[in-house]
CSV table of C-alpha atoms in Angstrom, one decimal:
chain,number,residue,atom,x,y,z
D,1,UNK,CA,0.5,-20.7,20.6
D,2,UNK,CA,-2.6,-22.4,21.9
D,3,UNK,CA,-2.8,-19.9,24.7
D,4,UNK,CA,-2.7,-17.0,22.2
D,5,UNK,CA,-5.5,-18.6,20.1
D,6,UNK,CA,-7.6,-19.2,23.2
D,7,UNK,CA,-7.0,-15.6,24.3
D,8,UNK,CA,-8.1,-14.4,20.9
D,9,UNK,CA,-11.2,-16.5,20.8
D,10,UNK,CA,-12.3,-16.0,24.4
D,11,UNK,CA,-11.3,-12.4,25.2
D,12,UNK,CA,-10.0,-10.3,22.3
D,13,UNK,CA,-12.5,-11.2,19.5
D,14,UNK,CA,-15.6,-10.8,21.7
D,15,UNK,CA,-14.2,-7.4,23.0
D,16,UNK,CA,-13.6,-6.1,19.4
D,17,UNK,CA,-17.1,-7.3,18.4
D,18,UNK,CA,-18.7,-5.5,21.4
D,19,UNK,CA,-16.8,-2.3,21.0
D,20,UNK,CA,-17.7,-2.2,17.3
D,21,UNK,CA,-21.4,-2.7,18.1
D,22,UNK,CA,-21.2,0.1,20.7
D,23,UNK,CA,-19.5,2.4,18.1
D,24,UNK,CA,-22.1,1.6,15.5
D,25,UNK,CA,-24.9,2.5,17.9
D,26,UNK,CA,-23.1,5.7,19.1
D,27,UNK,CA,-21.5,7.4,16.1
D,28,UNK,CA,-20.5,11.0,17.0
D,29,UNK,CA,-23.0,12.5,14.6
D,30,UNK,CA,-23.7,15.5,16.9
D,31,UNK,CA,-20.3,17.1,16.1
D,32,UNK,CA,-19.8,16.1,12.4
D,33,UNK,CA,-16.1,16.5,12.5
D,34,UNK,CA,-12.9,14.4,12.3
D,35,UNK,CA,-14.2,12.2,15.2
D,36,UNK,CA,-17.2,11.1,13.0
D,37,UNK,CA,-14.8,10.4,10.1
D,38,UNK,CA,-12.7,8.3,12.5
D,39,UNK,CA,-15.8,6.4,13.7
D,40,UNK,CA,-16.7,5.5,10.1
D,41,UNK,CA,-13.2,4.5,9.3
D,42,UNK,CA,-13.1,2.1,12.3
D,43,UNK,CA,-16.4,0.5,11.2
D,44,UNK,CA,-15.1,0.1,7.7
D,45,UNK,CA,-11.9,-1.5,9.0
D,46,UNK,CA,-13.8,-4.0,11.2
D,47,UNK,CA,-16.1,-4.9,8.3
D,48,UNK,CA,-13.2,-5.5,6.0
D,49,UNK,CA,-11.0,-7.4,8.4
D,50,UNK,CA,-13.6,-9.7,9.9
D,51,UNK,CA,-15.5,-10.8,6.9
D,52,UNK,CA,-16.6,-14.0,8.6
D,53,UNK,CA,-18.6,-12.2,11.2
D,54,UNK,CA,-22.3,-11.7,10.5
D,55,UNK,CA,-22.2,-8.0,11.2
D,56,UNK,CA,-19.1,-7.4,9.0
D,57,UNK,CA,-21.1,-6.5,5.9
D,58,UNK,CA,-23.2,-3.8,7.5
D,59,UNK,CA,-20.2,-2.4,9.4
D,60,UNK,CA,-18.2,-2.2,6.2
D,61,UNK,CA,-21.1,-0.6,4.2
D,62,UNK,CA,-21.9,1.9,6.9
D,63,UNK,CA,-18.3,2.7,7.4
D,64,UNK,CA,-17.3,3.2,3.8
D,65,UNK,CA,-20.4,5.1,2.9
D,66,UNK,CA,-20.1,7.4,5.9
D,67,UNK,CA,-16.4,7.9,5.3
D,68,UNK,CA,-16.9,9.0,1.7
D,69,UNK,CA,-19.8,11.2,2.7
D,70,UNK,CA,-17.8,12.9,5.5
D,71,UNK,CA,-14.7,13.2,3.3
D,72,UNK,CA,-16.9,15.1,0.7
D,73,UNK,CA,-18.3,17.3,3.5
D,74,UNK,CA,-15.2,18.0,5.5
D,75,UNK,CA,-12.4,18.2,2.9
D,76,UNK,CA,-12.7,21.3,0.8
D,77,UNK,CA,-12.0,21.4,-3.0
D,78,UNK,CA,-8.5,22.7,-2.3
D,79,UNK,CA,-7.8,19.7,0.0
D,80,UNK,CA,-7.9,21.6,3.3
D,81,UNK,CA,-10.1,20.5,6.2
D,82,UNK,CA,-13.2,22.7,6.6
D,83,UNK,CA,-12.2,23.8,10.1
D,84,UNK,CA,-9.2,25.4,8.3
D,85,UNK,CA,-6.9,24.4,11.2
D,86,UNK,CA,-3.6,22.7,10.4
D,87,UNK,CA,-4.1,20.3,13.3
D,88,UNK,CA,-7.5,19.1,11.9
D,89,UNK,CA,-6.1,19.1,8.4
D,90,UNK,CA,-3.2,16.9,9.5
D,91,UNK,CA,-5.4,14.5,11.5
D,92,UNK,CA,-7.9,13.9,8.7
D,93,UNK,CA,-5.1,13.6,6.1
D,94,UNK,CA,-3.3,11.0,8.2
D,95,UNK,CA,-6.6,9.1,8.7
D,96,UNK,CA,-7.2,9.0,4.9
D,97,UNK,CA,-3.6,8.2,4.0
D,98,UNK,CA,-3.0,5.3,6.4
D,99,UNK,CA,-3.9,1.8,5.2
D,100,UNK,CA,-7.7,1.4,5.3
D,101,UNK,CA,-8.4,5.1,4.9
């Protein structure tokens, strides 16, 4: 068990922190599609799960705000994704239904 905690503290946690910082700085805003929604969802998850980290609040706020904004833009009033493709509809629906979405 000690080895697992050491691995978490020395390798996994710093990697998650770094990846989230890179994601925050490189959101896929150029496409404004399901990728951007997934980016925001990941930021929200990191902010909600790692409340003790100093960046958690901004990650959570950016993630949840962006996720709601993109949901309003990308999901039409009839519930279909704006690309009108069943594959995109399924991906976005799955992202929004899974825990955290």
